mmCIF file of N, CA and C in Angstrom:
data_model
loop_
_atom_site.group_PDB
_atom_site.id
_atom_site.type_symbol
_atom_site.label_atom_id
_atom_site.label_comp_id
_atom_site.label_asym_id
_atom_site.label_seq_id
_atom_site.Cartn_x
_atom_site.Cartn_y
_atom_site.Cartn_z
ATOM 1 N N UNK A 1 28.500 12.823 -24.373
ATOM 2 C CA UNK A 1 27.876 13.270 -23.146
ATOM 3 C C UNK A 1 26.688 12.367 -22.858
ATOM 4 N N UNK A 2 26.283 12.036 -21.314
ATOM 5 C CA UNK A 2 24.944 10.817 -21.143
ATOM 6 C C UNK A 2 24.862 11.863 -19.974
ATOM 7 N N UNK A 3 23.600 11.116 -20.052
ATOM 8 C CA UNK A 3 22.660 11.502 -18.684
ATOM 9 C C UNK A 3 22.376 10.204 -17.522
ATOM 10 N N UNK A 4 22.669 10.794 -16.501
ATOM 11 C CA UNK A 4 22.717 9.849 -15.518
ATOM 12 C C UNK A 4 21.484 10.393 -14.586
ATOM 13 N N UNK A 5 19.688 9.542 -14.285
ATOM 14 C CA UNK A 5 18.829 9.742 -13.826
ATOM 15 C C UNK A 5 18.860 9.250 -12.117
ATOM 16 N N UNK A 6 18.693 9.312 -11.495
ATOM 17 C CA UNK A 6 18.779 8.869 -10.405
ATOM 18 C C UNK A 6 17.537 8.903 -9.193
ATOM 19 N N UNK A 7 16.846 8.312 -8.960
ATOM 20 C CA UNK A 7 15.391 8.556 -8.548
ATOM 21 C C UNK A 7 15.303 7.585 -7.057
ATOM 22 N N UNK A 8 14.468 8.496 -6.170
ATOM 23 C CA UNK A 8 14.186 8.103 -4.912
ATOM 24 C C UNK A 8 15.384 8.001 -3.906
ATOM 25 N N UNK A 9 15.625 9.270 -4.009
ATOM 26 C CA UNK A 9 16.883 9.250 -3.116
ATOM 27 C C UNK A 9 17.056 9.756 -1.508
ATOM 28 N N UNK A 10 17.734 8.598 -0.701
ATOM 29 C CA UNK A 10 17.048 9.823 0.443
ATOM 30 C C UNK A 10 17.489 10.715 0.569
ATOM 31 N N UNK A 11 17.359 11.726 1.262
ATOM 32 C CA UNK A 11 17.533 13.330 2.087
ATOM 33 C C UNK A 11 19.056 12.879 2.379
ATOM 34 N N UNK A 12 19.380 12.003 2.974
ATOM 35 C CA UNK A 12 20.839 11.943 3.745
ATOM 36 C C UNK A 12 21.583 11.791 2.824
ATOM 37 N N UNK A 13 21.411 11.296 1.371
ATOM 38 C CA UNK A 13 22.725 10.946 -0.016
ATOM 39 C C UNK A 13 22.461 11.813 -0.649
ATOM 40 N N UNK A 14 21.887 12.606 -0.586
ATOM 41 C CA UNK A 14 22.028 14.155 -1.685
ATOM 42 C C UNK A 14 23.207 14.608 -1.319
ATOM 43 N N UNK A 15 23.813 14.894 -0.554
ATOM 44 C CA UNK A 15 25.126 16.018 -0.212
ATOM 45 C C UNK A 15 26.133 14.836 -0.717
ATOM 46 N N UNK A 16 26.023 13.619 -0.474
ATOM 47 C CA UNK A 16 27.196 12.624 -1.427
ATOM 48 C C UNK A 16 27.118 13.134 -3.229
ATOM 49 N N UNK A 17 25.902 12.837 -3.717
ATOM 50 C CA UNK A 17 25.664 12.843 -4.803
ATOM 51 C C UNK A 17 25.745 14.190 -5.918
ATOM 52 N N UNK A 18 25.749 15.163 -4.831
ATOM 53 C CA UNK A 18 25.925 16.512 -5.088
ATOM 54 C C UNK A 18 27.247 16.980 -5.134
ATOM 55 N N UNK A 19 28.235 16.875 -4.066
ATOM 56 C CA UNK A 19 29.773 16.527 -3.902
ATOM 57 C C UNK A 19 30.493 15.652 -5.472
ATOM 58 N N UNK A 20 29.893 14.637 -5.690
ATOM 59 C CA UNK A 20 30.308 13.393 -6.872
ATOM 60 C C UNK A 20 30.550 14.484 -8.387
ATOM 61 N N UNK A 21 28.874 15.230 -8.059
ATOM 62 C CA UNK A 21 28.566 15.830 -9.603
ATOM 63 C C UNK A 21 29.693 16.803 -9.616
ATOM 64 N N UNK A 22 29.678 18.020 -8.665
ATOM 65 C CA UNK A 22 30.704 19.214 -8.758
ATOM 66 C C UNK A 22 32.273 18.592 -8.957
ATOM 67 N N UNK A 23 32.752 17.497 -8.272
ATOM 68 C CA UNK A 23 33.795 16.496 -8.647
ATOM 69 C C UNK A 23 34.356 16.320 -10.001
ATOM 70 N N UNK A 24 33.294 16.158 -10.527
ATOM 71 C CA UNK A 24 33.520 15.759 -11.917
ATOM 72 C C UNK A 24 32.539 16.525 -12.868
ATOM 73 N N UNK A 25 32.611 17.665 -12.105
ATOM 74 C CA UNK A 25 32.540 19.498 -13.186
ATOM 75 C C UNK A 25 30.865 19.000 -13.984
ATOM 76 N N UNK A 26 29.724 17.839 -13.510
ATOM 77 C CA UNK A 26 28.599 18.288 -14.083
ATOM 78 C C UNK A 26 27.462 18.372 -13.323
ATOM 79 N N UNK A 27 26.266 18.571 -13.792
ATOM 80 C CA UNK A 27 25.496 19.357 -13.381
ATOM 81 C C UNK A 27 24.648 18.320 -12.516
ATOM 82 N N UNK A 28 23.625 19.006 -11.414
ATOM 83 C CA UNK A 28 22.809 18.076 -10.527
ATOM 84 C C UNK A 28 21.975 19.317 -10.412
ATOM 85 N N UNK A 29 20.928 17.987 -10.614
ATOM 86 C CA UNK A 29 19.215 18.824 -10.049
ATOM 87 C C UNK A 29 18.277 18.144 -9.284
ATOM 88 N N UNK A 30 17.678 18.441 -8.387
ATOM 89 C CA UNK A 30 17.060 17.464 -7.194
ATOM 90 C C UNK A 30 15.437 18.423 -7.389
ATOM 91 N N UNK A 31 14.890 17.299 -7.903
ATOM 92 C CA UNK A 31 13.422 17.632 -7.594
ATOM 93 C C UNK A 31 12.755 17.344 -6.565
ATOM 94 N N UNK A 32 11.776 17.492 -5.782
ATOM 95 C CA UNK A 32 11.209 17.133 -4.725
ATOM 96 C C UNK A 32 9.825 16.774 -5.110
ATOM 97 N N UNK A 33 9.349 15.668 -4.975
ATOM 98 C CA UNK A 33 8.133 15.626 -5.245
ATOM 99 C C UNK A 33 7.352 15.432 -4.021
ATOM 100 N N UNK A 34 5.679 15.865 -4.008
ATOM 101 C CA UNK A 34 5.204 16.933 -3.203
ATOM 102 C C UNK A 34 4.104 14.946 -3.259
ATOM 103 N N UNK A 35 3.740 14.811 -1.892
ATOM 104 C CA UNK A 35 2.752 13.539 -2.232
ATOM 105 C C UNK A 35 1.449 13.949 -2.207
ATOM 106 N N UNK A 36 0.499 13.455 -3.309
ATOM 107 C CA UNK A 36 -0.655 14.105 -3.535
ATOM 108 C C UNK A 36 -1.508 14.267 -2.243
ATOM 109 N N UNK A 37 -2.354 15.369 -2.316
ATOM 110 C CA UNK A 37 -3.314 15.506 -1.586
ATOM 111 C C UNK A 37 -4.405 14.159 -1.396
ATOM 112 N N UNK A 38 -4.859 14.030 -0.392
ATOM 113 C CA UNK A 38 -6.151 13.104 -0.355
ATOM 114 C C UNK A 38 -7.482 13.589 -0.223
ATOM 115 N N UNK A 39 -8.243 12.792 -1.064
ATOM 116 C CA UNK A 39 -9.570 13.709 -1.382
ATOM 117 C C UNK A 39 -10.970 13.315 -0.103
ATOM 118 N N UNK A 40 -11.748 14.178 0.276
ATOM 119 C CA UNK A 40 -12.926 14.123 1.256
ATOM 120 C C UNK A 40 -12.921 12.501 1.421
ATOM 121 N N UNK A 41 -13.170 11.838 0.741
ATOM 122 C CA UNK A 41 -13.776 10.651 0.780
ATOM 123 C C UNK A 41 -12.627 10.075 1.540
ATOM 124 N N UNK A 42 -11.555 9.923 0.524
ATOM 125 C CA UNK A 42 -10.452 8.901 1.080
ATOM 126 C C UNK A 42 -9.883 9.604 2.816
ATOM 127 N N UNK A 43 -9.841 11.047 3.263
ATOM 128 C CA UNK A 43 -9.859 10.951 4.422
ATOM 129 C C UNK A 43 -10.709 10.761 5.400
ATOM 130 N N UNK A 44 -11.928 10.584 5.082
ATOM 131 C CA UNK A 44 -13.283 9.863 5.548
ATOM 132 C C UNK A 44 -13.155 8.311 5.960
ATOM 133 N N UNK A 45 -12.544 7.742 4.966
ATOM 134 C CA UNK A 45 -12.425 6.003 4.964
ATOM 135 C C UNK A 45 -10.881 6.496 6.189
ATOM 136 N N UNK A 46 -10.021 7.060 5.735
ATOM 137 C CA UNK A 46 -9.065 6.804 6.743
ATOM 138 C C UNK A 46 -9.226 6.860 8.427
ATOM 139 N N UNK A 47 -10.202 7.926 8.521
ATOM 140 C CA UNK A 47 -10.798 7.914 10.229
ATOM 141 C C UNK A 47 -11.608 6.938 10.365
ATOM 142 N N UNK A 48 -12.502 6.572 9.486
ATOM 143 C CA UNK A 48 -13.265 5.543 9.845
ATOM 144 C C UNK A 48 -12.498 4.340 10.651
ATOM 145 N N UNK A 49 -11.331 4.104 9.427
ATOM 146 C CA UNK A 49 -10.176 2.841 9.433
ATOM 147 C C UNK A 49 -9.768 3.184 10.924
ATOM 148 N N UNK A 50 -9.246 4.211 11.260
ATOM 149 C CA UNK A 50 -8.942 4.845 12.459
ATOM 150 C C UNK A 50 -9.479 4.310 14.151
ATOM 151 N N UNK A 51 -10.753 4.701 14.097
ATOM 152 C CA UNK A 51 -11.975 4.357 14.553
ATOM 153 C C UNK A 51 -12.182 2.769 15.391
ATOM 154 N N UNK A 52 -11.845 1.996 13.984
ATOM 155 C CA UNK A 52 -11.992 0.845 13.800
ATOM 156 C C UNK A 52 -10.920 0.168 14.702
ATOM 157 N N UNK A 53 -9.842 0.855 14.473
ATOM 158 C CA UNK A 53 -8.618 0.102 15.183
ATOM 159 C C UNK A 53 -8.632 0.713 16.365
ATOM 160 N N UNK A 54 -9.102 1.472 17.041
ATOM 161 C CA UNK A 54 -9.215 2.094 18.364
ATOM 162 C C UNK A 54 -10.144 1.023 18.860
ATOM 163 N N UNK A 55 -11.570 1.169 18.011
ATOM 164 C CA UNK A 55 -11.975 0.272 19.100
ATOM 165 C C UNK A 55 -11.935 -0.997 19.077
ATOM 166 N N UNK A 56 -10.558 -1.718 18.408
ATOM 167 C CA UNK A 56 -10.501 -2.702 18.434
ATOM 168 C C UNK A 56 -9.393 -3.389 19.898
ATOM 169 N N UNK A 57 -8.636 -1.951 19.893
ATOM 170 C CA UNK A 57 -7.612 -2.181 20.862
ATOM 171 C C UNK A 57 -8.119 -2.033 21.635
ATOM 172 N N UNK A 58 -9.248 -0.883 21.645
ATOM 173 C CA UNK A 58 -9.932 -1.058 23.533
ATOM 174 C C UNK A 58 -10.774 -1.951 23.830
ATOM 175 N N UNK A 59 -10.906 -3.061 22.675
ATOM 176 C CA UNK A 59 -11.836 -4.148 23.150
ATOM 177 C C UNK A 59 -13.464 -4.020 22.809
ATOM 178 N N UNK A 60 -13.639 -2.824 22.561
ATOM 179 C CA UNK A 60 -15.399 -2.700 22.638
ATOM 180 C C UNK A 60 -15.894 -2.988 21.195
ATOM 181 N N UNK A 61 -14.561 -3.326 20.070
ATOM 182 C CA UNK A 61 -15.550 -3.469 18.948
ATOM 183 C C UNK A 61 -16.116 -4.756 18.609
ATOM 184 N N UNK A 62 -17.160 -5.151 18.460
ATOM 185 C CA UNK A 62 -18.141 -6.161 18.518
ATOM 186 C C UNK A 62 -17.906 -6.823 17.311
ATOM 187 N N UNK A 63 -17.141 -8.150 17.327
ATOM 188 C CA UNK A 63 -17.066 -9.047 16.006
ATOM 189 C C UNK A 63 -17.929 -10.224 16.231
ATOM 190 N N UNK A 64 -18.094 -11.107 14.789
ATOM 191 C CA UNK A 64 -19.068 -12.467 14.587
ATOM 192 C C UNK A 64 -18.106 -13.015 13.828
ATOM 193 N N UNK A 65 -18.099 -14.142 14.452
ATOM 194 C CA UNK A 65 -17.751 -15.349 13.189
ATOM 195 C C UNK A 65 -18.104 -15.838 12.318
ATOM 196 N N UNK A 66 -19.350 -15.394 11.998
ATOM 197 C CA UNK A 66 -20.449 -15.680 11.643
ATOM 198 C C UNK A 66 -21.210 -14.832 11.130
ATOM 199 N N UNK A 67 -22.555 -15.322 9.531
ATOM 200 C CA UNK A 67 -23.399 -14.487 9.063
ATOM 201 C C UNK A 67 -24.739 -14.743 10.432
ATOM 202 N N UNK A 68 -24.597 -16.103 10.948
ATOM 203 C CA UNK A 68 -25.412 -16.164 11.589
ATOM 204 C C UNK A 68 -26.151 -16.024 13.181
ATOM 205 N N UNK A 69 -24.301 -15.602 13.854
ATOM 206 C CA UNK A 69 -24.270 -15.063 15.007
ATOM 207 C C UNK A 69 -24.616 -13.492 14.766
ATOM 208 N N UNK A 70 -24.181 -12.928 13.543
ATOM 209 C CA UNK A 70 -24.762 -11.839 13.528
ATOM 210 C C UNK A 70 -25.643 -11.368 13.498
ATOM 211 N N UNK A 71 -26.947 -12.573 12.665
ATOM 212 C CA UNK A 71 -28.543 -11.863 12.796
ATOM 213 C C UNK A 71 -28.853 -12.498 13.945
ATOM 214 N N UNK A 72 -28.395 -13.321 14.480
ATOM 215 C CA UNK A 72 -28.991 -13.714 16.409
ATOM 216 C C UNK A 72 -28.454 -12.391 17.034
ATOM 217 N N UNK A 73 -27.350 -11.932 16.810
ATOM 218 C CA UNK A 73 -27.326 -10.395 17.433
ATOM 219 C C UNK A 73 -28.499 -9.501 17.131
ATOM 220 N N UNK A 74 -28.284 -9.664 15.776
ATOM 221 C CA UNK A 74 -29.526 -8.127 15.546
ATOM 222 C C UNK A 74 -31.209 -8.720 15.947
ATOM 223 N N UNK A 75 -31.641 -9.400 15.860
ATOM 224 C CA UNK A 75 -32.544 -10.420 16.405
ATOM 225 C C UNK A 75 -32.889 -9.972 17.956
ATOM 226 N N UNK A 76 -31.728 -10.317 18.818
ATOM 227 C CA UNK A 76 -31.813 -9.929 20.404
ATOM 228 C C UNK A 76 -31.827 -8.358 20.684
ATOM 229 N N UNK A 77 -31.712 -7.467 19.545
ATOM 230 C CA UNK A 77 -31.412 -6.528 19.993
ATOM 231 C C UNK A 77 -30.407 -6.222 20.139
ATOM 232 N N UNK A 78 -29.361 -6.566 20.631
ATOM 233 C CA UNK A 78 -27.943 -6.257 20.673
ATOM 234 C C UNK A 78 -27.424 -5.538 20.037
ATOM 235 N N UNK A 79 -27.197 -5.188 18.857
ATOM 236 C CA UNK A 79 -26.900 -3.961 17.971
ATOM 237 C C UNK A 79 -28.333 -3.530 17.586
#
């Protein structure tokens, strides 16, 4: 007798794989694994990230090429 493991399967080949086992009279078990929760912080960085790409698509987020265009920004006031 062997064991045959089978991991990451999609949703749509379970009813193949399930069909195969009863076929040939052995057993099948389908675990589901649950994807971890994300903690305060890491959904914090994700809106931020969020944020970031919004206002990048609407144009208003303010980039430098530069360490030194950036303190002539902060310099003028500008940020």
């Amino acid at each position: 007798m062997s064991t045959l493991v089978i991991e990451n399967v999609k949703d749509e080949f379970l009813p193949a794989f399930k069909a195969l086992s009863k076929a040939m009279n052995a057993k099948c078990r389908v675990e589901k694994v649950k994807k971890p929760k994300l903690t305060k912080f890491e959904k914090g960085i994700l809106k931020a990230k969020a944020e970031v790409e919004s206002a990048r698509k609407n144009g208003t987020l303010r980039t430098f090429s530069s360490a030194k265009e950036f303190r002539i920004a902060v310099e003028n006031g500008e940020i």
